[in-house]
CSV table of C-alpha atoms and ligand atoms in Angstrom, one decimal:
chain,number,residue,atom,x,y,z
A,27,UNK,CA,50.9,-14.4,-44.0
A,28,UNK,CA,49.2,-11.2,-44.9
A,29,UNK,CA,46.6,-11.5,-47.7
A,30,UNK,CA,44.6,-8.4,-48.5
A,31,UNK,CA,45.2,-7.2,-44.9
A,32,UNK,CA,44.2,-10.4,-43.1
A,33,UNK,CA,46.5,-13.0,-41.5
A,34,UNK,CA,46.3,-16.5,-42.9
A,35,UNK,CA,48.1,-19.8,-42.6
A,36,UNK,CA,48.3,-22.0,-45.7
A,37,UNK,CA,46.7,-25.0,-43.9
A,38,UNK,CA,44.8,-25.2,-40.6
A,39,UNK,CA,42.3,-27.3,-38.7
A,40,UNK,CA,38.9,-25.8,-37.7
A,41,UNK,CA,35.7,-27.5,-36.4
A,42,UNK,CA,37.0,-31.0,-37.3
A,43,UNK,CA,37.9,-30.1,-40.8
A,44,UNK,CA,41.1,-29.3,-42.6
A,45,UNK,CA,41.1,-25.9,-44.4
A,46,UNK,CA,43.6,-24.8,-47.0
A,47,UNK,CA,44.2,-21.9,-49.4
A,48,UNK,CA,43.6,-23.2,-52.9
A,49,UNK,CA,47.1,-22.6,-54.4
A,50,UNK,CA,46.0,-23.7,-57.9
A,51,UNK,CA,43.6,-20.7,-58.2
A,52,UNK,CA,46.1,-18.0,-57.0
A,53,UNK,CA,46.9,-15.3,-57.9
A,54,UNK,CA,43.7,-14.5,-59.8
A,55,UNK,CA,41.3,-16.0,-57.2
A,56,UNK,CA,41.7,-16.3,-53.5
A,57,UNK,CA,39.7,-19.3,-52.2
A,58,UNK,CA,39.7,-21.6,-49.2
A,59,UNK,CA,38.9,-25.4,-49.5
A,60,UNK,CA,37.6,-27.7,-46.7
A,61,UNK,CA,38.3,-31.4,-46.3
A,62,UNK,CA,36.5,-33.9,-44.1
A,63,UNK,CA,38.4,-37.1,-44.9
A,64,UNK,CA,41.9,-38.2,-45.7
A,65,UNK,CA,41.2,-39.4,-49.2
A,66,UNK,CA,40.2,-35.9,-50.2
A,67,UNK,CA,43.4,-34.6,-48.6
A,68,UNK,CA,45.5,-37.1,-50.5
A,69,UNK,CA,43.8,-35.9,-53.7
A,70,UNK,CA,44.5,-32.2,-52.8
A,71,UNK,CA,48.2,-32.9,-52.3
A,72,UNK,CA,48.4,-34.8,-55.6
A,73,UNK,CA,46.6,-32.1,-57.5
A,74,UNK,CA,48.8,-29.4,-55.7
A,75,UNK,CA,45.9,-27.5,-54.2
A,76,UNK,CA,48.4,-27.5,-51.4
A,77,UNK,CA,52.1,-27.7,-52.3
A,78,UNK,CA,55.5,-26.8,-50.9
A,79,UNK,CA,57.4,-29.2,-48.6
A,80,UNK,CA,56.4,-28.0,-45.1
A,81,UNK,CA,52.9,-27.2,-46.2
A,82,UNK,CA,52.3,-30.8,-47.5
A,83,UNK,CA,53.9,-32.1,-44.3
A,84,UNK,CA,51.3,-30.3,-42.3
A,85,UNK,CA,48.4,-31.2,-44.7
A,86,UNK,CA,49.5,-34.8,-44.4
A,87,UNK,CA,49.5,-34.6,-40.6
A,88,UNK,CA,46.0,-33.1,-40.6
A,89,UNK,CA,44.9,-35.8,-43.1
A,90,UNK,CA,46.1,-38.5,-40.6
A,91,UNK,CA,44.1,-36.7,-37.9
A,92,UNK,CA,41.0,-36.8,-40.1
A,93,UNK,CA,41.6,-40.6,-40.6
A,94,UNK,CA,41.9,-41.2,-36.9
A,95,UNK,CA,38.7,-39.2,-36.3
A,96,UNK,CA,36.7,-41.4,-38.7
A,97,UNK,CA,38.4,-44.8,-38.4
A,98,UNK,CA,36.0,-47.5,-37.3
A,99,UNK,CA,36.7,-48.8,-33.8
A,100,UNK,CA,37.2,-52.4,-34.9
A,101,UNK,CA,39.7,-51.5,-37.7
A,102,UNK,CA,41.4,-48.5,-36.1
A,103,UNK,CA,45.0,-49.7,-36.6
A,104,UNK,CA,44.6,-51.0,-40.1
A,105,UNK,CA,42.6,-48.0,-41.2
A,106,UNK,CA,45.3,-45.7,-40.0
A,107,UNK,CA,47.9,-47.8,-41.7
A,108,UNK,CA,46.1,-47.5,-45.1
A,109,UNK,CA,45.6,-43.7,-44.6
A,110,UNK,CA,49.3,-43.3,-43.8
A,111,UNK,CA,50.4,-45.3,-46.9
A,112,UNK,CA,47.9,-43.4,-49.1
A,113,UNK,CA,49.0,-39.9,-47.9
A,114,UNK,CA,52.7,-40.7,-48.2
A,115,UNK,CA,52.3,-42.0,-51.7
A,116,UNK,CA,50.9,-38.7,-53.0
A,117,UNK,CA,54.3,-37.0,-53.6
A,118,UNK,CA,57.7,-38.7,-53.2
A,119,UNK,CA,60.3,-36.0,-53.0
A,120,UNK,CA,59.6,-33.8,-50.0
A,121,UNK,CA,60.5,-35.7,-46.8
A,122,UNK,CA,58.3,-33.3,-44.7
A,123,UNK,CA,55.2,-35.3,-45.9
A,124,UNK,CA,56.2,-38.6,-44.4
A,125,UNK,CA,57.6,-36.9,-41.3
A,126,UNK,CA,54.3,-35.1,-40.7
A,127,UNK,CA,52.1,-38.2,-41.5
A,128,UNK,CA,54.2,-40.6,-39.4
A,129,UNK,CA,54.3,-38.1,-36.4
A,130,UNK,CA,50.5,-38.2,-36.1
A,131,UNK,CA,50.3,-41.9,-36.9
A,132,UNK,CA,52.7,-42.9,-34.2
A,133,UNK,CA,51.2,-40.5,-31.7
A,134,UNK,CA,47.8,-42.0,-32.2
A,135,UNK,CA,49.0,-45.7,-32.0
A,136,UNK,CA,50.5,-45.1,-28.6
A,137,UNK,CA,47.0,-44.7,-27.1
A,138,UNK,CA,45.4,-47.8,-28.4
A,139,UNK,CA,43.2,-49.4,-27.0
A,140,UNK,CA,41.8,-46.1,-25.6
A,141,UNK,CA,40.4,-45.0,-28.9
A,142,UNK,CA,38.7,-41.7,-27.9
A,143,UNK,CA,42.0,-40.6,-26.4
A,144,UNK,CA,43.9,-41.8,-29.5
A,145,UNK,CA,41.6,-39.7,-31.7
A,146,UNK,CA,42.0,-36.6,-29.5
A,147,UNK,CA,45.8,-37.0,-29.5
A,148,UNK,CA,45.9,-37.3,-33.3
A,149,UNK,CA,44.4,-33.8,-33.7
A,150,UNK,CA,46.7,-32.4,-31.0
A,151,UNK,CA,49.7,-34.0,-32.6
A,152,UNK,CA,48.8,-32.6,-36.1
A,153,UNK,CA,48.4,-29.1,-34.6
A,154,UNK,CA,51.6,-29.4,-32.7
A,155,UNK,CA,53.4,-30.4,-35.9
A,156,UNK,CA,52.0,-27.5,-37.9
A,157,UNK,CA,52.7,-25.0,-35.1
A,158,UNK,CA,56.3,-26.2,-34.8
A,159,UNK,CA,56.7,-25.9,-38.6
A,160,UNK,CA,55.5,-22.3,-38.6
A,161,UNK,CA,57.7,-21.4,-35.6
A,162,UNK,CA,60.7,-23.0,-37.3
A,163,UNK,CA,60.1,-20.9,-40.4
A,164,UNK,CA,59.8,-17.7,-38.4
A,165,UNK,CA,63.0,-18.5,-36.5
A,166,UNK,CA,65.0,-19.4,-39.6
A,167,UNK,CA,63.9,-16.1,-41.2
A,168,UNK,CA,65.3,-14.1,-38.3
A,169,UNK,CA,68.5,-16.1,-38.4
A,170,UNK,CA,68.9,-15.8,-42.1
A,171,UNK,CA,68.2,-12.1,-42.4
A,172,UNK,CA,71.9,-11.6,-41.3
A,173,UNK,CA,73.2,-12.8,-44.7
A,174,UNK,CA,71.2,-10.2,-46.6
A,175,UNK,CA,73.1,-6.9,-47.0
A,176,UNK,CA,71.3,-3.6,-47.3
A,177,UNK,CA,70.7,-3.0,-51.0
A,178,UNK,CA,70.9,-6.7,-51.9
A,179,UNK,CA,69.5,-8.0,-55.2
A,180,UNK,CA,68.3,-11.5,-54.4
A,181,UNK,CA,67.4,-14.4,-56.8
A,182,UNK,CA,64.9,-17.0,-55.7
A,183,UNK,CA,63.4,-20.0,-57.4
A,184,UNK,CA,59.9,-21.6,-57.1
A,185,UNK,CA,57.7,-20.6,-54.2
A,186,UNK,CA,59.4,-21.0,-50.8
A,187,UNK,CA,57.0,-18.7,-49.2
A,188,UNK,CA,54.3,-18.8,-46.5
A,189,UNK,CA,52.1,-20.6,-49.0
A,190,UNK,CA,54.7,-23.4,-49.3
A,191,UNK,CA,54.9,-23.7,-45.5
A,192,UNK,CA,52.4,-23.4,-42.8
A,193,UNK,CA,53.4,-19.7,-42.5
A,194,UNK,CA,56.3,-17.3,-43.1
A,195,UNK,CA,58.1,-19.4,-45.7
A,196,UNK,CA,61.7,-20.6,-45.9
A,197,UNK,CA,63.6,-18.5,-48.4
A,198,UNK,CA,60.8,-15.9,-48.3
A,199,UNK,CA,60.9,-15.9,-44.5
A,200,UNK,CA,64.5,-14.7,-44.7
A,201,UNK,CA,63.5,-12.1,-47.4
A,202,UNK,CA,60.5,-10.9,-45.3
A,203,UNK,CA,62.7,-10.5,-42.2
A,204,UNK,CA,65.3,-8.5,-44.1
A,205,UNK,CA,62.5,-6.3,-45.5
A,206,UNK,CA,61.0,-5.8,-42.0
A,207,UNK,CA,64.5,-4.7,-40.7
A,208,UNK,CA,64.3,-1.9,-43.2
A,209,UNK,CA,66.8,-3.3,-45.7
A,210,UNK,CA,66.4,-2.0,-49.2
A,211,UNK,CA,66.1,-5.2,-51.2
A,212,UNK,CA,65.0,-6.3,-54.6
A,213,UNK,CA,64.0,-9.9,-55.5
A,214,UNK,CA,64.3,-11.5,-58.9
A,215,UNK,CA,61.6,-14.1,-59.1
A,216,UNK,CA,62.2,-17.1,-61.4
A,217,UNK,CA,58.8,-17.9,-63.1
A,218,UNK,CA,59.4,-21.6,-62.4
A,219,UNK,CA,58.1,-23.7,-65.3
A,220,UNK,CA,56.0,-25.7,-65.7
A,221,UNK,CA,53.6,-24.7,-62.9
A,222,UNK,CA,54.8,-21.1,-62.4
A,223,UNK,CA,55.0,-21.2,-58.6
A,224,UNK,CA,57.4,-18.3,-58.8
A,225,UNK,CA,55.4,-16.1,-61.2
A,226,UNK,CA,52.1,-16.9,-59.6
A,227,UNK,CA,52.8,-17.4,-55.9
A,228,UNK,CA,56.1,-15.9,-54.9
A,229,UNK,CA,55.3,-12.7,-56.9
A,230,UNK,CA,51.8,-12.6,-55.2
A,231,UNK,CA,53.3,-12.9,-51.7
A,232,UNK,CA,55.9,-10.3,-52.3
A,233,UNK,CA,53.3,-7.9,-53.7
A,234,UNK,CA,51.1,-8.5,-50.7
A,235,UNK,CA,54.0,-7.4,-48.4
A,236,UNK,CA,55.2,-4.5,-50.6
A,237,UNK,CA,58.6,-6.1,-51.3
A,238,UNK,CA,60.2,-4.8,-54.5
A,239,UNK,CA,60.5,-7.6,-57.1
A,240,UNK,CA,60.3,-8.6,-60.7
A,241,UNK,CA,59.4,-11.9,-62.4
A,242,UNK,CA,62.0,-13.2,-64.9
A,243,UNK,CA,61.8,-16.2,-67.1
A,244,UNK,CA,63.8,-19.2,-65.8
A,245,UNK,CA,66.3,-18.8,-68.6
A,246,UNK,CA,67.0,-15.1,-67.8
A,247,UNK,CA,68.8,-15.8,-64.6
A,248,UNK,CA,72.1,-16.3,-66.4
A,249,UNK,CA,71.8,-12.9,-68.0
A,250,UNK,CA,71.4,-11.1,-64.6
A,251,UNK,CA,74.4,-13.1,-63.2
A,252,UNK,CA,76.4,-12.0,-66.2
A,253,UNK,CA,75.5,-8.4,-65.6
A,254,UNK,CA,76.6,-8.8,-61.9
A,255,UNK,CA,73.1,-7.8,-60.8
A,256,UNK,CA,72.5,-10.7,-58.4
A,257,UNK,CA,74.2,-10.5,-55.0
A,258,UNK,CA,72.8,-13.6,-53.3
A,259,UNK,CA,70.6,-16.6,-54.1
A,260,UNK,CA,68.2,-18.2,-51.6
A,261,UNK,CA,65.9,-21.1,-52.2
A,262,UNK,CA,64.1,-23.6,-50.1
A,263,UNK,CA,64.5,-27.4,-50.2
A,264,UNK,CA,62.3,-30.5,-50.4
A,265,UNK,CA,64.9,-32.7,-48.7
A,266,UNK,CA,68.3,-32.2,-47.1
A,267,UNK,CA,70.6,-35.2,-46.9
A,268,UNK,CA,73.3,-36.0,-44.4
A,269,UNK,CA,76.1,-34.9,-46.7
A,270,UNK,CA,74.4,-31.6,-47.4
A,271,UNK,CA,73.1,-32.4,-50.9
A,272,UNK,CA,69.5,-31.1,-51.4
A,273,UNK,CA,66.5,-31.6,-53.6
A,274,UNK,CA,64.5,-28.6,-54.7
A,275,UNK,CA,62.3,-27.5,-57.6
A,276,UNK,CA,63.6,-28.3,-61.0
A,277,UNK,CA,66.0,-25.6,-62.1
A,278,UNK,CA,67.5,-25.0,-58.7
A,279,UNK,CA,70.7,-26.9,-59.7
A,280,UNK,CA,71.5,-24.7,-62.7
A,281,UNK,CA,71.0,-21.6,-60.5
A,282,UNK,CA,73.5,-23.0,-58.0
A,283,UNK,CA,76.1,-23.7,-60.8
A,284,UNK,CA,75.6,-20.2,-62.1
A,285,UNK,CA,76.1,-18.7,-58.7
A,286,UNK,CA,79.2,-20.8,-58.2
A,287,UNK,CA,80.7,-19.7,-61.5
A,288,UNK,CA,79.9,-16.0,-60.7
A,289,UNK,CA,81.1,-16.3,-57.1
A,290,UNK,CA,77.7,-15.3,-55.8
A,291,UNK,CA,76.7,-16.9,-52.4
A,292,UNK,CA,74.0,-19.6,-52.7
A,293,UNK,CA,71.9,-20.4,-49.6
A,294,UNK,CA,69.2,-23.0,-48.8
A,295,UNK,CA,66.7,-22.2,-46.1
A,296,UNK,CA,65.0,-25.3,-44.4
A,297,UNK,CA,63.1,-26.0,-41.3
A,298,UNK,CA,63.8,-29.2,-39.2
A,299,UNK,CA,61.1,-31.2,-41.1
A,300,UNK,CA,63.0,-31.0,-44.4
A,301,UNK,CA,66.1,-32.9,-43.0
A,302,UNK,CA,66.2,-36.6,-43.8
A,303,UNK,CA,68.5,-38.2,-41.3
A,304,UNK,CA,68.2,-41.5,-43.2
A,305,UNK,CA,69.3,-40.1,-46.6
A,306,UNK,CA,73.1,-40.2,-47.1
A,307,UNK,CA,73.3,-38.3,-50.4
A,308,UNK,CA,71.4,-36.7,-53.3
A,309,UNK,CA,71.4,-39.8,-55.4
A,310,UNK,CA,69.2,-41.5,-52.7
A,311,UNK,CA,66.4,-38.9,-53.1
A,312,UNK,CA,63.3,-40.1,-55.1
A,313,UNK,CA,62.5,-37.6,-57.8
A,314,UNK,CA,58.9,-37.0,-58.7
A,315,UNK,CA,58.1,-37.2,-62.4
A,316,UNK,CA,54.9,-35.4,-63.2
A,317,UNK,CA,52.5,-35.6,-66.1
A,318,UNK,CA,53.8,-34.3,-69.4
A,319,UNK,CA,50.6,-32.3,-69.9
A,320,UNK,CA,51.9,-29.8,-67.3
A,321,UNK,CA,54.5,-28.9,-69.9
A,322,UNK,CA,52.5,-29.2,-73.0
A,323,UNK,CA,49.2,-27.5,-72.0
A,324,UNK,CA,48.1,-24.4,-70.2
A,325,UNK,CA,44.5,-24.3,-68.9
A,326,UNK,CA,43.7,-27.3,-71.1
A,327,UNK,CA,45.0,-25.8,-74.4
A,328,UNK,CA,48.1,-27.1,-76.1
A,329,UNK,CA,51.0,-24.7,-76.3
A,330,UNK,CA,53.5,-27.4,-77.4
A,331,UNK,CA,53.4,-29.7,-80.3
A,332,UNK,CA,50.7,-32.2,-79.2
A,333,UNK,CA,52.4,-35.2,-80.8
A,334,UNK,CA,55.8,-34.8,-79.1
A,335,UNK,CA,56.5,-36.4,-75.8
A,336,UNK,CA,57.7,-34.2,-72.9
A,337,UNK,CA,59.8,-35.0,-69.9
A,338,UNK,CA,58.7,-33.5,-66.6
A,339,UNK,CA,61.0,-34.1,-63.6
A,340,UNK,CA,59.7,-32.0,-60.8
A,341,UNK,CA,62.9,-31.6,-58.7
A,342,UNK,CA,66.6,-31.7,-59.2
A,343,UNK,CA,69.5,-32.3,-56.8
A,344,UNK,CA,72.0,-29.5,-55.9
A,345,UNK,CA,75.2,-31.0,-54.6
A,346,UNK,CA,76.6,-29.6,-51.3
A,347,UNK,CA,79.7,-28.3,-53.0
A,348,UNK,CA,77.6,-25.5,-54.6
A,349,UNK,CA,75.8,-24.5,-51.4
A,350,UNK,CA,77.3,-21.7,-49.3
A,351,UNK,CA,75.2,-22.5,-46.2
A,352,UNK,CA,72.0,-24.0,-45.0
A,353,UNK,CA,69.8,-21.6,-43.0
A,354,UNK,CA,68.0,-23.4,-40.2
A,355,UNK,CA,66.1,-22.3,-37.1
A,356,UNK,CA,69.3,-23.1,-35.1
A,357,UNK,CA,71.8,-21.2,-37.2
A,358,UNK,CA,73.5,-21.1,-40.6
A,359,UNK,CA,75.6,-24.2,-41.2
A,360,UNK,CA,78.0,-25.5,-43.7
A,361,UNK,CA,76.0,-28.0,-45.7
A,362,UNK,CA,78.2,-31.0,-44.7
A,363,UNK,CA,77.5,-30.5,-41.0
A,364,UNK,CA,73.9,-29.0,-41.2
A,365,UNK,CA,72.0,-32.3,-40.6
A,366,UNK,CA,74.2,-33.2,-37.6
A,367,UNK,CA,73.7,-29.7,-36.0
A,368,UNK,CA,69.9,-29.8,-36.6
A,369,UNK,CA,69.7,-33.3,-35.0
A,370,UNK,CA,71.4,-32.2,-31.8
B,3,LIG,O1,56.2,-28.9,-56.5
B,3,LIG,P1,56.1,-27.9,-55.3
B,3,LIG,O2,55.5,-26.6,-55.7
B,3,LIG,O3,55.5,-28.6,-54.1
B,3,LIG,O4,57.7,-27.7,-55.0
B,3,LIG,C1,58.0,-26.8,-54.0
B,3,LIG,C2,59.4,-26.5,-53.9
B,3,LIG,O5,60.2,-27.0,-54.6
B,3,LIG,C3,59.8,-25.4,-53.0
B,3,LIG,O6,60.8,-24.7,-53.5
B,3,LIG,C4,60.2,-26.1,-51.7
B,3,LIG,O7,59.1,-26.9,-51.1
B,3,LIG,C5,60.9,-25.3,-50.8
B,3,LIG,S1,60.5,-24.6,-49.4
B,3,LIG,C6,59.0,-24.4,-48.9
């Protein structure tokens, strides 16, 4: 992704350390953090220094590589098992995380008892996972640009951009490609309470690339549907099930219902790592419940009544029946057959 004229990935491995853009500081500060062990990486995923399904998948993969590099010889296998469990426990909804972590874990185990080789392979496997994730996101952007008409007014929710992936984005990869093709587009950016990934991160990425957009409150989307000013909705996903149900940032479901009522196409964009071939339907997806303080406070100060409890589900489920198509690197598929097509 382009930030102030320089190309970055959201996470990458350099000189034996994991580096990532600090997403909690954006857009007011651009900073890069460095991690030397998996426990620090687990904390960074929990605190959302890195967030977004494919990005936490890659961070988890690199976290496993750090674990393999520092695991004591005599406890190599059990150390890796603890690292795997700790990294996967950080966030439950995005399946990319367990896929990335397990990919490196299983790659390393294959080379026991040759531990120097197993360590080397773990770094190669993590890089391979991250590179494939970035390539998938670029490919799905090229595929998906076909559904964006010239002059389209697009609604997106949360940040499904390069920051949320290793590079390019999911929904924003489609939007970037449409813009690159010279299409005249405009993006409505849901602010995305409570952590404002839309207002902070999507708006930042769109501004960096010169893509016309405006931030709206989450509750303003219905107004723009009612005015017939939204032509297409695209979001990312944190997990896609076999039947085509998906989990994505809280608020996605209501946008899908609005799109359905207003006969506006609603698309999901997802790389291979977001498909869960063991998940039959939306009800089987674990939903992360985050701290109520994310809703009640901003920068430490209360904005809500301190004595009232708050409920903070971080994701919701959009049933397949409200999804027009799932944009993948291999093509755009009917939700009910997307997992099958991706698995081929
Ligand atoms: O809680 P977050 O910010 O990690 O949630 C991210 C999302 O829900 C994104 O929309 C999702 O990962 C889609 S695609 C990159």
